[in-house]
N, CA and C atoms as an extended XYZ file, in Angstrom:
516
Properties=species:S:1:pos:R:3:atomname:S:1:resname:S:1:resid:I:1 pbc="F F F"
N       -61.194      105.443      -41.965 N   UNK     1
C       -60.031      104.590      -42.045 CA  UNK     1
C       -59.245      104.921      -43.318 C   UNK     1
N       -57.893      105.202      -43.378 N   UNK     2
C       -57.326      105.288      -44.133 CA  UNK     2
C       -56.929      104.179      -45.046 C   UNK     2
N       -56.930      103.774      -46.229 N   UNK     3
C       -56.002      103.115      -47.122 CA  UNK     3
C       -54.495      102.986      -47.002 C   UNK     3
N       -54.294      101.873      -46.488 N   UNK     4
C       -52.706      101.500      -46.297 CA  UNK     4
C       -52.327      101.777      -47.381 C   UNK     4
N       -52.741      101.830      -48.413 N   UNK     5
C       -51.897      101.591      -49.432 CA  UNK     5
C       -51.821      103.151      -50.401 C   UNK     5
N       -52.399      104.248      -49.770 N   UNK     6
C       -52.261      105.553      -50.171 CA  UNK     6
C       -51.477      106.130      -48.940 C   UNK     6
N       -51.683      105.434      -48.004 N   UNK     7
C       -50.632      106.642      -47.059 CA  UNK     7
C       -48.779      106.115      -47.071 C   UNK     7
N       -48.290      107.357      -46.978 N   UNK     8
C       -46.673      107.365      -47.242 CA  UNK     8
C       -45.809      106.403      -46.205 C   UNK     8
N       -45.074      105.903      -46.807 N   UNK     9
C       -44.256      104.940      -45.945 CA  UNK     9
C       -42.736      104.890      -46.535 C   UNK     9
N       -41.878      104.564      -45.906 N   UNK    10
C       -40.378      105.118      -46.193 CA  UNK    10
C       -39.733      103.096      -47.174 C   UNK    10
N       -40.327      103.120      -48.049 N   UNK    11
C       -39.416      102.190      -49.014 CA  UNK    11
C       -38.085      101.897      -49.294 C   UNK    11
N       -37.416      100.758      -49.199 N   UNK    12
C       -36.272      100.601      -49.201 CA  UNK    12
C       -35.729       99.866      -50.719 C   UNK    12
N       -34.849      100.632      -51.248 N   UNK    13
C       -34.665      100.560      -52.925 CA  UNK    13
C       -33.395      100.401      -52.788 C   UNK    13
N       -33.234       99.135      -53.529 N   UNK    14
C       -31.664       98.521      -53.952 CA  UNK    14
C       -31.041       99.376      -55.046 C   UNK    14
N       -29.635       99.990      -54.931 N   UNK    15
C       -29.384      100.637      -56.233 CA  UNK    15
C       -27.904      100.195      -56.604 C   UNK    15
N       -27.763      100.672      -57.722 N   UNK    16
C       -26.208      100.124      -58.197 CA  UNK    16
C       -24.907      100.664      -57.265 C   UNK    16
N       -23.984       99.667      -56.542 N   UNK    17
C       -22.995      100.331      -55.729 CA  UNK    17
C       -22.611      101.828      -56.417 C   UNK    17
N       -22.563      102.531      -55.495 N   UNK    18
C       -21.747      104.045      -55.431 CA  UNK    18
C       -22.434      104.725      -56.137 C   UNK    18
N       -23.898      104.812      -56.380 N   UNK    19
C       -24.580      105.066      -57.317 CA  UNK    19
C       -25.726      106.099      -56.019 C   UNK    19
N       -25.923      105.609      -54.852 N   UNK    20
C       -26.367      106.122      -53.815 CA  UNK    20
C       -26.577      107.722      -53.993 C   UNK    20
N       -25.801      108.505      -53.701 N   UNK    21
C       -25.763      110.504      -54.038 CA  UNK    21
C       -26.539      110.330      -55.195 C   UNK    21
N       -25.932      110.418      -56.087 N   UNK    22
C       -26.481      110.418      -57.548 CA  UNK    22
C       -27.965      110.318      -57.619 C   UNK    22
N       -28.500      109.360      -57.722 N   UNK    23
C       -29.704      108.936      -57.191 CA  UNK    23
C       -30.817      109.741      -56.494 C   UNK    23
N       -30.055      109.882      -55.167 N   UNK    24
C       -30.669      110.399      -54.122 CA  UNK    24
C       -30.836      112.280      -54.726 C   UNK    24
N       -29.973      112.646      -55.440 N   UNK    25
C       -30.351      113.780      -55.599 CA  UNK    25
C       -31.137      113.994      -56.868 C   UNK    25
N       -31.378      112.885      -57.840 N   UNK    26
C       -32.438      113.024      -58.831 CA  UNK    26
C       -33.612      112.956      -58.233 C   UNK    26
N       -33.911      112.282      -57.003 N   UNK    27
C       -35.064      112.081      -56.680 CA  UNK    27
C       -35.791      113.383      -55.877 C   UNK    27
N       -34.777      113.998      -55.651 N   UNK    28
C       -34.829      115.128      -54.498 CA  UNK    28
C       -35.472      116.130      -55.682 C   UNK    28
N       -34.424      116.253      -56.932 N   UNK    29
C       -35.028      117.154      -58.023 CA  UNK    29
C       -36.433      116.664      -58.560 C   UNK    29
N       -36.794      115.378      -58.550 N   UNK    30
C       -38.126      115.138      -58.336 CA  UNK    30
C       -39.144      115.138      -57.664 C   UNK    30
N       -39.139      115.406      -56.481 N   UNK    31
C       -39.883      116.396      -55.747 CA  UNK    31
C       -40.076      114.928      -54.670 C   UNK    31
N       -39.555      113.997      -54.888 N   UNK    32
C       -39.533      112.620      -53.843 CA  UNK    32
C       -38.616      112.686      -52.646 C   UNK    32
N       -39.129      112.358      -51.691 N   UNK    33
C       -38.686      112.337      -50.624 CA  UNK    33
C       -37.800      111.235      -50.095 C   UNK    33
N       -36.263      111.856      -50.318 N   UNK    34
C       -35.706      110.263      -49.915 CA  UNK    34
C       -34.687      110.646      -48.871 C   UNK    34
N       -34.291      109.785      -48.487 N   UNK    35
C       -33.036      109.556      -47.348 CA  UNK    35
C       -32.203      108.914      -47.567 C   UNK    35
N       -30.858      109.543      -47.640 N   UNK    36
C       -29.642      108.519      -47.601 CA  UNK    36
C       -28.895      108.715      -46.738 C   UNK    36
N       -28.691      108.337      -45.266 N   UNK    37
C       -27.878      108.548      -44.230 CA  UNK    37
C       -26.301      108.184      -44.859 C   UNK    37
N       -25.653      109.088      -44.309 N   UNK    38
C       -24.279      108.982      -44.408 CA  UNK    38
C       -23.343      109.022      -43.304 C   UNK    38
N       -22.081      108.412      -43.017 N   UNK    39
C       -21.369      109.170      -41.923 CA  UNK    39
C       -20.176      109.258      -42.340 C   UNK    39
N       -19.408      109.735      -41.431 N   UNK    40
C       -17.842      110.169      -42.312 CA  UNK    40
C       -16.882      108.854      -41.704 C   UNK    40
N       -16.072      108.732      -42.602 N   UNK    41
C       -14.842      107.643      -42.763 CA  UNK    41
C       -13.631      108.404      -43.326 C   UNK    41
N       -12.633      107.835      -43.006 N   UNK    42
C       -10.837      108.345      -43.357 CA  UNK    42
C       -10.931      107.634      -44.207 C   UNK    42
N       -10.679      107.388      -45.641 N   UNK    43
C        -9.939      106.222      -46.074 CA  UNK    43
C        -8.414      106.102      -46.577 C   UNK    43
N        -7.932      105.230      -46.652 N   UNK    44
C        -6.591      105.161      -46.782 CA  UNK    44
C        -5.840      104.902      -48.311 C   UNK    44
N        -5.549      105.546      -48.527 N   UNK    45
C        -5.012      105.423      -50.353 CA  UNK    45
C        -3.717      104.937      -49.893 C   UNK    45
N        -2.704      104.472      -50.796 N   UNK    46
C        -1.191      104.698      -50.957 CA  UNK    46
C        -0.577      105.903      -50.758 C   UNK    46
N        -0.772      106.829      -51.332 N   UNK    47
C        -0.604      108.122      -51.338 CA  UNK    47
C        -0.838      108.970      -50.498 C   UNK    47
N        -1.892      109.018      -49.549 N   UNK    48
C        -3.075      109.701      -49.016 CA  UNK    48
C        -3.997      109.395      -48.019 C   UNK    48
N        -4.287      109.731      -47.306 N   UNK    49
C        -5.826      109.813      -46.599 CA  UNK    49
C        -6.707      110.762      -46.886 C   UNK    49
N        -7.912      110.312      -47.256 N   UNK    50
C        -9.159      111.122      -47.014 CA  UNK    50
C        -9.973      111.068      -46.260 C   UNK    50
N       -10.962      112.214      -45.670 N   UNK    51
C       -11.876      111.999      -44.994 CA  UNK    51
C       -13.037      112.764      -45.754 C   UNK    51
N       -14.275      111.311      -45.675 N   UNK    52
C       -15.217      111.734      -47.051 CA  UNK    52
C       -16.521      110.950      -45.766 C   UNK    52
N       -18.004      111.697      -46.246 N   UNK    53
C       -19.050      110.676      -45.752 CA  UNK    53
C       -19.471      109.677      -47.347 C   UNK    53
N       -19.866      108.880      -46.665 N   UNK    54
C       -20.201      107.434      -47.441 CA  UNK    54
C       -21.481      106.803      -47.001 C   UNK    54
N       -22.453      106.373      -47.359 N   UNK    55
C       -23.646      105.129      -47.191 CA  UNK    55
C       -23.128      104.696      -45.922 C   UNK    55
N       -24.397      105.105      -45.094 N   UNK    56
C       -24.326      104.132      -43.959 CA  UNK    56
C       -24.876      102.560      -44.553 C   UNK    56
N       -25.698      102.542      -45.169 N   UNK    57
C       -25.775      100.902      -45.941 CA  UNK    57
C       -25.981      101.568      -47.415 C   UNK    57
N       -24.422      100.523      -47.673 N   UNK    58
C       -24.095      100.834      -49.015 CA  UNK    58
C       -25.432      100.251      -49.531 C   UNK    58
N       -25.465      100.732      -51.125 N   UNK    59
C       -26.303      100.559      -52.193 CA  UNK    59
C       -27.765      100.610      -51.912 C   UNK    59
N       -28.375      101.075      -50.909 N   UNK    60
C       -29.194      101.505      -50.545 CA  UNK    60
C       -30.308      102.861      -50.190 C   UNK    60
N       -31.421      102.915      -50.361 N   UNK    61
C       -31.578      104.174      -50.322 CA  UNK    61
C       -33.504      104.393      -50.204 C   UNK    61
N       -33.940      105.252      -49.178 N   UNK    62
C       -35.182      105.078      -48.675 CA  UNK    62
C       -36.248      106.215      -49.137 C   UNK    62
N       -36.847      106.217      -50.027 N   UNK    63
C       -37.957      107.120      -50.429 CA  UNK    63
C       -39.572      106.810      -49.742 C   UNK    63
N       -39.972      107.775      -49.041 N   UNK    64
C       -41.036      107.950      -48.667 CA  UNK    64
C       -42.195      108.287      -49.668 C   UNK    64
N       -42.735      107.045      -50.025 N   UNK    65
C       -44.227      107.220      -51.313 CA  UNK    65
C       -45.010      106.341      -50.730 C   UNK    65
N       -46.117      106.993      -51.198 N   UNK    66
C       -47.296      105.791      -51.282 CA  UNK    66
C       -46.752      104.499      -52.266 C   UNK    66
N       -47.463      103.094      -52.222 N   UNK    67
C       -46.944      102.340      -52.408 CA  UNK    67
C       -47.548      102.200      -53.779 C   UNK    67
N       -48.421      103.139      -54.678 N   UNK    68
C       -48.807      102.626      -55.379 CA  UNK    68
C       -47.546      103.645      -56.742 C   UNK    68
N       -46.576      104.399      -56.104 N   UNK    69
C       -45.652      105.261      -56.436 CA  UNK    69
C       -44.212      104.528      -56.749 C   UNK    69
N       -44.462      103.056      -56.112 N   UNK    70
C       -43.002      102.570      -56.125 CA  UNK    70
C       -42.833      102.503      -57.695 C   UNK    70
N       -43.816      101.859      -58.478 N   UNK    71
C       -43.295      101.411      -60.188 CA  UNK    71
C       -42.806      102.841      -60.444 C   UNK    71
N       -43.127      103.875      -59.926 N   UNK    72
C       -42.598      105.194      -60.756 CA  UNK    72
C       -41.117      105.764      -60.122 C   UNK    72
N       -40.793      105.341      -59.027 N   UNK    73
C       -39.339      105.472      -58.471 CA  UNK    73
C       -38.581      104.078      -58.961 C   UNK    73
N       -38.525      103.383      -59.503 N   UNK    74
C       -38.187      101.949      -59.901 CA  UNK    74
C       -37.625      102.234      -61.646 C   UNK    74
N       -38.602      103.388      -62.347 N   UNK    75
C       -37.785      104.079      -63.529 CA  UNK    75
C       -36.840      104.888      -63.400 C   UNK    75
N       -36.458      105.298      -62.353 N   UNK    76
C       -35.228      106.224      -62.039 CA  UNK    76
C       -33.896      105.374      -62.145 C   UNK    76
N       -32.996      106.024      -63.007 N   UNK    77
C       -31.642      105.253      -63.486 CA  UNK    77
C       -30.941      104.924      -62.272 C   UNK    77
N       -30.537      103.391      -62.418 N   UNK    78
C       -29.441      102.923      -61.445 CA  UNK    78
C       -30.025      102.033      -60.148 C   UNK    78
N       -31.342      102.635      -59.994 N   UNK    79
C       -32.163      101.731      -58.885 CA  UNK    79
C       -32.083      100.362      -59.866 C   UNK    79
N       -32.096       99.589      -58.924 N   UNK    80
C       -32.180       97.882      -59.389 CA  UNK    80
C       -33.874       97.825      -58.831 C   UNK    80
N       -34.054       97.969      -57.725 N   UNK    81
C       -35.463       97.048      -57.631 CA  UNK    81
C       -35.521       97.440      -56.022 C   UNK    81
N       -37.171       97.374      -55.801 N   UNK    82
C       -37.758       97.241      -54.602 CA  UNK    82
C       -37.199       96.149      -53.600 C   UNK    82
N       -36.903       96.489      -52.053 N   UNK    83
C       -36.369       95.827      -51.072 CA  UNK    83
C       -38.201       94.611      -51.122 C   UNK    83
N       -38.181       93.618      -51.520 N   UNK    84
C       -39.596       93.138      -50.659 CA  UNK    84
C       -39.097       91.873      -49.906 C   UNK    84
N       -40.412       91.319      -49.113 N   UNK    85
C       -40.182       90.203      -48.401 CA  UNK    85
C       -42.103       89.470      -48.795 C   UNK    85
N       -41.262       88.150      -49.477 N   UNK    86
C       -42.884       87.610      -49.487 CA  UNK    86
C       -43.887       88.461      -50.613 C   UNK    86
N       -43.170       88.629      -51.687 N   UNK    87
C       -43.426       90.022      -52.735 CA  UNK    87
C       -44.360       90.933      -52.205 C   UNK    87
N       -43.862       91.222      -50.786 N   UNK    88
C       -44.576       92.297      -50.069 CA  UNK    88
C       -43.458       93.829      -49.905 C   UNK    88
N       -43.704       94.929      -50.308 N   UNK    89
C       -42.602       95.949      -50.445 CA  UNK    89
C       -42.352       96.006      -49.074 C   UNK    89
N       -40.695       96.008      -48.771 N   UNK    90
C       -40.351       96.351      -47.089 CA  UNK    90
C       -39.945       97.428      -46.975 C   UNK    90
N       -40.374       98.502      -45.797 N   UNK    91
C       -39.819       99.681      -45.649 CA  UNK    91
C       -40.003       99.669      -44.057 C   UNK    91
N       -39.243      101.095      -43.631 N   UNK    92
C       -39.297      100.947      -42.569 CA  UNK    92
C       -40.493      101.961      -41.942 C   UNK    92
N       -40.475      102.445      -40.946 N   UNK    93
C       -41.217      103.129      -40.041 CA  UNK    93
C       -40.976      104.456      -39.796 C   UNK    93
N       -41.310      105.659      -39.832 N   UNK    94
C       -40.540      106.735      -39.217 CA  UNK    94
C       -40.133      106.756      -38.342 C   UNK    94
N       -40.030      106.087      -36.982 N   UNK    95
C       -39.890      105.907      -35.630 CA  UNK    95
C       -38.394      105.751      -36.428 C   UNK    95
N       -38.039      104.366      -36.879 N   UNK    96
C       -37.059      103.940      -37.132 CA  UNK    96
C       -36.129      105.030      -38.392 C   UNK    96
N       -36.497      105.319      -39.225 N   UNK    97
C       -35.842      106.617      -40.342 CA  UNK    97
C       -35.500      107.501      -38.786 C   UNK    97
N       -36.416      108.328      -38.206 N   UNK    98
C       -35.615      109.343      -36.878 CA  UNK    98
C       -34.697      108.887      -36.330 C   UNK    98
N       -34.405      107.597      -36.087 N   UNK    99
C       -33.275      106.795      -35.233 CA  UNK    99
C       -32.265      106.890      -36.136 C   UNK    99
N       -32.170      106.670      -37.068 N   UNK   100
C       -31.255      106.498      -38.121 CA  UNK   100
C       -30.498      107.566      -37.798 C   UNK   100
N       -31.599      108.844      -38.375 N   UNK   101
C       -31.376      110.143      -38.366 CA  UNK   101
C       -30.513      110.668      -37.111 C   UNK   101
N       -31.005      110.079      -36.251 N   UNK   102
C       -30.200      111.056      -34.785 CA  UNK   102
C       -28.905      110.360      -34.880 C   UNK   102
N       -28.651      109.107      -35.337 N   UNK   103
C       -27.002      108.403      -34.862 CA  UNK   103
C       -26.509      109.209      -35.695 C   UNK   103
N       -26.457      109.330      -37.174 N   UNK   104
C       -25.785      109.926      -38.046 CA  UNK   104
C       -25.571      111.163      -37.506 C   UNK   104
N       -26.480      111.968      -37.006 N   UNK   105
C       -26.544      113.512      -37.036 CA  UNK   105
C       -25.569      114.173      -35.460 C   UNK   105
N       -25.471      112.852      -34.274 N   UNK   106
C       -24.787      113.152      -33.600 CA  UNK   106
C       -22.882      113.320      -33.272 C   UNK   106
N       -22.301      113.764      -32.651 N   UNK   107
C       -20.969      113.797      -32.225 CA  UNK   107
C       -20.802      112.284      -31.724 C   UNK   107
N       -21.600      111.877      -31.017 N   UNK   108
C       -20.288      110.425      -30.654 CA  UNK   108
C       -20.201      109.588      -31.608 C   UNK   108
N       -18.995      108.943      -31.702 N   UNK   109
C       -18.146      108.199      -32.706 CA  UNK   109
C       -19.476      106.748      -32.842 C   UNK   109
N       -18.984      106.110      -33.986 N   UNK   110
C       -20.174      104.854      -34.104 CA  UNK   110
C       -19.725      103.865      -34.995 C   UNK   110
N       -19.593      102.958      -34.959 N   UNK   111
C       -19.309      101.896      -35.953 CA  UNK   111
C       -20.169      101.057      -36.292 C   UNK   111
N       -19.769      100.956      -38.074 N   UNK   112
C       -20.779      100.222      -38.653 CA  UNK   112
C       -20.521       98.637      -38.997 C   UNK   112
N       -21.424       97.565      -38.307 N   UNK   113
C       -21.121       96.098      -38.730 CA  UNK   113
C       -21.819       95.595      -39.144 C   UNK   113
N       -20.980       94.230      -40.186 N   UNK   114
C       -21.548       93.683      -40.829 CA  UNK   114
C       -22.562       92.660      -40.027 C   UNK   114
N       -23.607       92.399      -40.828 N   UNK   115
C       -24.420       91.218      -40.371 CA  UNK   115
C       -24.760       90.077      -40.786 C   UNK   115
N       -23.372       89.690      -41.234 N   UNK   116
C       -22.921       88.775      -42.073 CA  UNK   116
C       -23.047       87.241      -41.368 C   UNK   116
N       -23.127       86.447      -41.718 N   UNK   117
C       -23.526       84.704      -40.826 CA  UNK   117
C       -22.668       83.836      -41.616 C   UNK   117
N       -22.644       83.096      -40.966 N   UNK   118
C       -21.389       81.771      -41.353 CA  UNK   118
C       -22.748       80.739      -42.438 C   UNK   118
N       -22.408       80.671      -43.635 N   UNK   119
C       -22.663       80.259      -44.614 CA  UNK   119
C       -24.071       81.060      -45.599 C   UNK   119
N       -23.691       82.523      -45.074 N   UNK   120
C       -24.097       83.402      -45.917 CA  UNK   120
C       -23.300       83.399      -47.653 C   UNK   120
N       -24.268       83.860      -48.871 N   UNK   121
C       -23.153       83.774      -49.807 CA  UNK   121
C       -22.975       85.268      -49.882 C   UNK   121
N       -21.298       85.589      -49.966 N   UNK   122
C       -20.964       86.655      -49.484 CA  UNK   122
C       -20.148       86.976      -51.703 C   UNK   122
N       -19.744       88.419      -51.188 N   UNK   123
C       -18.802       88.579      -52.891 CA  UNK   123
C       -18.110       89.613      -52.342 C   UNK   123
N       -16.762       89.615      -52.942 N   UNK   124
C       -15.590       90.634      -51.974 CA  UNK   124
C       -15.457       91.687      -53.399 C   UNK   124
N       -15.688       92.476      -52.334 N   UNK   125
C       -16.031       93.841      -53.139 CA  UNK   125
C       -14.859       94.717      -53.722 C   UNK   125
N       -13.736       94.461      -52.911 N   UNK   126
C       -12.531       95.878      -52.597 CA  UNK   126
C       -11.288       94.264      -52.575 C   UNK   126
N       -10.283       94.913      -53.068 N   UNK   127
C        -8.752       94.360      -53.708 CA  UNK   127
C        -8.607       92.975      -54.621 C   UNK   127
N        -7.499       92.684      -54.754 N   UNK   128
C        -7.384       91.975      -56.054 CA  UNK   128
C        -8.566       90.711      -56.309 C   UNK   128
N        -9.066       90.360      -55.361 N   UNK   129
C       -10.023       89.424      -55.373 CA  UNK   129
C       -11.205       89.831      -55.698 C   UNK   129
N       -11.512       91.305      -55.753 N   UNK   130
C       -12.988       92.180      -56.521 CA  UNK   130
C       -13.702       91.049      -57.352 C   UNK   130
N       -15.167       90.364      -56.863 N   UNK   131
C       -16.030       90.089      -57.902 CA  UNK   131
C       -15.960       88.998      -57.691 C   UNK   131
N       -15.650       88.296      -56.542 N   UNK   132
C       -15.397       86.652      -56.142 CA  UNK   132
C       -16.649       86.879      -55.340 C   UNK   132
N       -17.621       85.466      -55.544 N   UNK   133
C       -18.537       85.141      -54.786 CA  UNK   133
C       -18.286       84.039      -54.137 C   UNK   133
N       -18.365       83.622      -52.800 N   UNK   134
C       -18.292       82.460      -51.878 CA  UNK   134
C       -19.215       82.097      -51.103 C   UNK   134
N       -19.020       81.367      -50.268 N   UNK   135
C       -19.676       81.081      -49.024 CA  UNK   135
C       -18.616       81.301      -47.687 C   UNK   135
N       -19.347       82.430      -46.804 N   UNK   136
C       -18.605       82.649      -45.615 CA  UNK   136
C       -18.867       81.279      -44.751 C   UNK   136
N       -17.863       80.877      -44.586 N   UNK   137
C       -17.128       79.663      -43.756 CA  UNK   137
C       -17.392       79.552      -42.024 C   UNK   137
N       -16.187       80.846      -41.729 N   UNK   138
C       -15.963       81.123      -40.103 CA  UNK   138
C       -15.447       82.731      -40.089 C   UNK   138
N       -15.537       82.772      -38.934 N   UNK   139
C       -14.989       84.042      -38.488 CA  UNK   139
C       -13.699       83.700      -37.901 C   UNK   139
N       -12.252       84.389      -38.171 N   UNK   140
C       -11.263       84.340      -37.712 CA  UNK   140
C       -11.010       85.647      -37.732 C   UNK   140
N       -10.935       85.720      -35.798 N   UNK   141
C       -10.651       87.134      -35.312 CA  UNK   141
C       -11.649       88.389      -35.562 C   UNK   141
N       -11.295       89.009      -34.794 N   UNK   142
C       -12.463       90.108      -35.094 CA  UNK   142
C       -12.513       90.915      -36.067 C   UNK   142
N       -11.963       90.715      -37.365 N   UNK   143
C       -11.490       91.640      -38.892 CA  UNK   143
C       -11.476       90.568      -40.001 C   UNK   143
N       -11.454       89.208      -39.515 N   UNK   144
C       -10.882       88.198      -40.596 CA  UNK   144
C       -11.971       87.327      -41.126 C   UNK   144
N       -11.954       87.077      -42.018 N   UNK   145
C       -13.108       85.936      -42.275 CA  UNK   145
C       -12.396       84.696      -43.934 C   UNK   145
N       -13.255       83.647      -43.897 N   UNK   146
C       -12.887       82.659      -44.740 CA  UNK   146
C       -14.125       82.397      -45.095 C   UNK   146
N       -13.496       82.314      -46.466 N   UNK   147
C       -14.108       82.297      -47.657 CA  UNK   147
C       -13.999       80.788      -48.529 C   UNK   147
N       -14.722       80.123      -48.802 N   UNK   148
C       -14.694       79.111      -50.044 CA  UNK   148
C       -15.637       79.759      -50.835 C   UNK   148
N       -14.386       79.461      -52.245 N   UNK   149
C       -14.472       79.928      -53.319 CA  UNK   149
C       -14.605       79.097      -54.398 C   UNK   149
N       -15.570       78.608      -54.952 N   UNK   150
C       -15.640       77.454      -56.195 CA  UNK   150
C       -14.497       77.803      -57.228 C   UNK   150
N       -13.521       78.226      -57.539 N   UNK   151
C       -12.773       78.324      -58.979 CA  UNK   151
C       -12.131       76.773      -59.318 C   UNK   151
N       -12.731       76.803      -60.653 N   UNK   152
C       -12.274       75.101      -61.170 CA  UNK   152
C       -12.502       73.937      -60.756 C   UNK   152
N       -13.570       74.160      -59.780 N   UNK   153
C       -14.400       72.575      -59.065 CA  UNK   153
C       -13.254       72.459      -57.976 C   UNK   153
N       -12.275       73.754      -57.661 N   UNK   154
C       -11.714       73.567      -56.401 CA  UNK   154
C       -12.236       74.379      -55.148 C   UNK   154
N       -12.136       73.822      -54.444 N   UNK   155
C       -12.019       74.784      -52.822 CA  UNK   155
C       -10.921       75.845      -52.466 C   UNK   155
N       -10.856       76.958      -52.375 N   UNK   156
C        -9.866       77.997      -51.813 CA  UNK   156
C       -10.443       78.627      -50.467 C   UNK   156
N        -9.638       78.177      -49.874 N   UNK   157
C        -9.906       79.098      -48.293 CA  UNK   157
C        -8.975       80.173      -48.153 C   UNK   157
N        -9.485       81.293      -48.020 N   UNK   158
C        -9.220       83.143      -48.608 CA  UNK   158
C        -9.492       83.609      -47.150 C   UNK   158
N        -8.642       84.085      -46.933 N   UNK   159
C        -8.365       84.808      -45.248 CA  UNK   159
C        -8.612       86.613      -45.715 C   UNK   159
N        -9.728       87.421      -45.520 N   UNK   160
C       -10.329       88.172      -46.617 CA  UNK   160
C       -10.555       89.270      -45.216 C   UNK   160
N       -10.267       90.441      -45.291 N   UNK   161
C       -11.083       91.512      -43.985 CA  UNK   161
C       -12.168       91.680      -44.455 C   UNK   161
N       -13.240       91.676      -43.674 N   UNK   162
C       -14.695       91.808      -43.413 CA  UNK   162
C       -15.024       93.324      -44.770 C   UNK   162
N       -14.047       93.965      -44.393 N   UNK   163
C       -14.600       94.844      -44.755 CA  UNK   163
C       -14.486       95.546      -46.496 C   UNK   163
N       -14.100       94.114      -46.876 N   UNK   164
C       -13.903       93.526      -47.970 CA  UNK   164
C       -14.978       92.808      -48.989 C   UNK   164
N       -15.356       92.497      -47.998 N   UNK   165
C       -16.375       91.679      -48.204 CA  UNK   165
C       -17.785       92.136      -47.835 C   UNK   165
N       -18.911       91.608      -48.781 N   UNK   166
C       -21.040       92.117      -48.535 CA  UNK   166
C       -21.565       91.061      -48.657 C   UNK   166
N       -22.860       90.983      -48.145 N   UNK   167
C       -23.798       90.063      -48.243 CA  UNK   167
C       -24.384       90.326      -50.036 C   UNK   167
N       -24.008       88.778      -50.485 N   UNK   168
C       -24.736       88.392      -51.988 CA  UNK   168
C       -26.218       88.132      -51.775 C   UNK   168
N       -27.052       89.082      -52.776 N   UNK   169
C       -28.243       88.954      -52.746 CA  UNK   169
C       -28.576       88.214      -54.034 C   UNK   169
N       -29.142       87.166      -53.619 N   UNK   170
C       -29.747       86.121      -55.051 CA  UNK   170
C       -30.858       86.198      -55.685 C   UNK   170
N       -30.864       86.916      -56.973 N   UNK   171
C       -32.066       87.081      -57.616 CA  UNK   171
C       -33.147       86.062      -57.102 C   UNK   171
N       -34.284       86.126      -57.298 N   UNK   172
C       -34.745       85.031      -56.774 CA  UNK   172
C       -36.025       85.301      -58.115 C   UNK   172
């Protein structure tokens, strides 16, 4: 019988937004085995369009170690901390990393959604509102969402695109 806790399993490590590549290729120069699925997006400047790949889940990023390896991927700059549940480390499965692997790696088109819930606390990431934390409200329309926003012991309801907006993770 093997030791669960010496055989390799694919760990899921929170890291600082846009910090993902970076990361992923120190670890690679460390001889660690990680995964960062990407797919390609246009984005739209004033000026410009680009077409660049990006984090299929932003700030995220999956190294395959034994678990007694995580404190030593956890010193690598920019990682914040182990994904756990129940201060149990969560990772996924290879079954599931190959799945990943084949959507990214194929031709048909794919979109990525949020899994966001009505009184999740959410923080809008992208335009003048950058760095506001709320509570998602409702969904209006299939792009729109509302936001209450505590500023000054008031209520603001913020008509915000989704894609504006991430799920706030609360230290705990």
């Amino acid at each position: 019988m093997v030791n669960s806790h010496s055989s390799k399993r694919w760990y899921i490590f929170y890291t600082y937004p846009k910090f993902e590549g970076k990361i992923h290729e120190y670890l690679q120069k460390e001889n660690l085995e990680s995964f960062l699925p990407l797919y390609w997006v246009v984005r739209q400047w004033s000026d410009r369009k680009k077409r660049m790949k990006v984090p299929l889940f932003p700030s995220y990023i999956f190294v395959n170690i034994e678990r007694d390896k995580i404190h030593e991927v956890l010193k690598t700059p920019k990682i914040v901390r182990c994904i756990s549940f129940n201060r149990i480390p969560a990772y996924l499965k290879q079954t599931e990393i190959n799945s990943i692997k084949q959507i990214v790696d194929n031709e048909f088109p794919f979109e990525v959604i949020s899994d966001l819930s009505i009184g999740d606390s959410v923080v809008i990431t992208k335009g003048a509102l950058s760095g506001m934390e709320g509570i998602l409200l409702e969904e209006r329309g299939n792009q729109r969402f509302a936001l209450r926003l505590e500023l000054l012991q008031q209520s603001v309801l913020v008509n915000v695109p989704s894609e504006y907006i991430e799920y706030l993770e609360i230290p705990v």
